[in-house]
PDB file of C-alpha atoms in Angstrom:
ATOM      1  CA  MET A  22     119.114 182.208 -54.164  1.00  0.00           C
ATOM      2  CA  ASP A  23     119.784 184.561 -57.061  1.00  0.00           C
ATOM      3  CA  THR A  24     116.094 185.179 -57.691  1.00  0.00           C
ATOM      4  CA  LEU A  25     115.475 186.017 -54.030  1.00  0.00           C
ATOM      5  CA  LEU A  26     118.328 188.500 -54.030  1.00  0.00           C
ATOM      6  CA  GLU A  27     117.141 190.013 -57.302  1.00  0.00           C
ATOM      7  CA  SER A  28     113.605 190.463 -56.027  1.00  0.00           C
ATOM      8  CA  GLN A  29     114.949 192.084 -52.849  1.00  0.00           C
ATOM      9  CA  VAL A  30     117.127 194.466 -54.881  1.00  0.00           C
ATOM     10  CA  SER A  31     114.264 195.333 -57.214  1.00  0.00           C
ATOM     11  CA  LYS A  32     111.956 195.972 -54.226  1.00  0.00           C
ATOM     12  CA  THR A  33     114.538 198.289 -52.675  1.00  0.00           C
ATOM     13  CA  HIS A  34     115.007 199.999 -56.018  1.00  0.00           C
ATOM     14  CA  MET A  35     111.271 200.545 -56.433  1.00  0.00           C
ATOM     15  CA  LEU A  36     111.013 201.928 -52.919  1.00  0.00           C
ATOM     16  CA  THR A  37     113.878 204.337 -53.576  1.00  0.00           C
ATOM     17  CA  LEU A  38     112.295 205.369 -56.856  1.00  0.00           C
ATOM     18  CA  ARG A  39     108.959 205.988 -55.154  1.00  0.00           C
ATOM     19  CA  LEU A  40     110.631 208.124 -52.484  1.00  0.00           C
ATOM     20  CA  HIS A  41     112.329 210.193 -55.188  1.00  0.00           C
ATOM     21  CA  VAL A  42     109.035 210.646 -57.038  1.00  0.00           C
ATOM     22  CA  ASN A  43     107.281 211.725 -53.832  1.00  0.00           C
ATOM     23  CA  ALA A  44     110.030 214.213 -53.058  1.00  0.00           C
ATOM     24  CA  LEU A  45     109.855 215.574 -56.595  1.00  0.00           C
ATOM     25  CA  GLU A  46     106.076 215.956 -56.376  1.00  0.00           C
ATOM     26  CA  ARG A  47     106.372 217.832 -53.078  1.00  0.00           C
ATOM     27  CA  HIS A  48     109.048 220.047 -54.603  1.00  0.00           C
ATOM     28  CA  MET A  49     106.881 220.792 -57.641  1.00  0.00           C
ATOM     29  CA  GLU A  50     103.925 221.576 -55.368  1.00  0.00           C
ATOM     30  CA  TRP A  51     106.106 224.007 -53.406  1.00  0.00           C
ATOM     31  CA  TRP A  52     107.240 225.678 -56.638  1.00  0.00           C
ATOM     32  CA  ARG A  53     103.661 225.967 -57.879  1.00  0.00           C
ATOM     33  CA  LYS A  54     102.544 227.589 -54.616  1.00  0.00           C
ATOM     34  CA  THR A  55     105.517 229.948 -54.634  1.00  0.00           C
ATOM     35  CA  LEU A  56     104.929 230.947 -58.258  1.00  0.00           C
ATOM     36  CA  CYS A  57     101.209 231.485 -57.657  1.00  0.00           C
ATOM     37  CA  CYS A  58     102.012 233.652 -54.660  1.00  0.00           C
ATOM     38  CA  MET A  59     104.563 235.696 -56.637  1.00  0.00           C
ATOM     39  CA  VAL A  60     102.258 236.087 -59.626  1.00  0.00           C
ATOM     40  CA  SER A  61      99.365 237.230 -57.443  1.00  0.00           C
ATOM     41  CA  GLN A  62     101.630 239.743 -55.707  1.00  0.00           C
ATOM     42  CA  TRP A  63     102.811 241.064 -59.067  1.00  0.00           C
ATOM     43  CA  GLY A  64      99.174 241.284 -60.200  1.00  0.00           C
ATOM     44  CA  VAL A  65      98.239 243.289 -57.115  1.00  0.00           C
ATOM     45  CA  ALA A  66     101.258 245.561 -57.575  1.00  0.00           C
ATOM     46  CA  LEU A  67     100.337 246.162 -61.224  1.00  0.00           C
ATOM     47  CA  LEU A  68      96.725 246.918 -60.308  1.00  0.00           C
ATOM     48  CA  LEU A  69      97.764 249.381 -57.609  1.00  0.00           C
ATOM     49  CA  ASN A  70     100.205 251.258 -59.864  1.00  0.00           C
TER      50      ASN A  70
END
C-alpha cells in the first residue's frame, strides 16, 4: 500500500514539476522576445539620431 501511495505522490510531484518548468520556459521565451524587441527599437532609435 505504501509503495502505491509513494508512486502516486511521486507521479503527481513530477507532473507539477513539469508544469512549473513549462511555465518557466514560456516566461523566459516571452522575456527574450520582449528584450529583442526593445533592443531592436533602441538600435533603430540610435541609428536615426
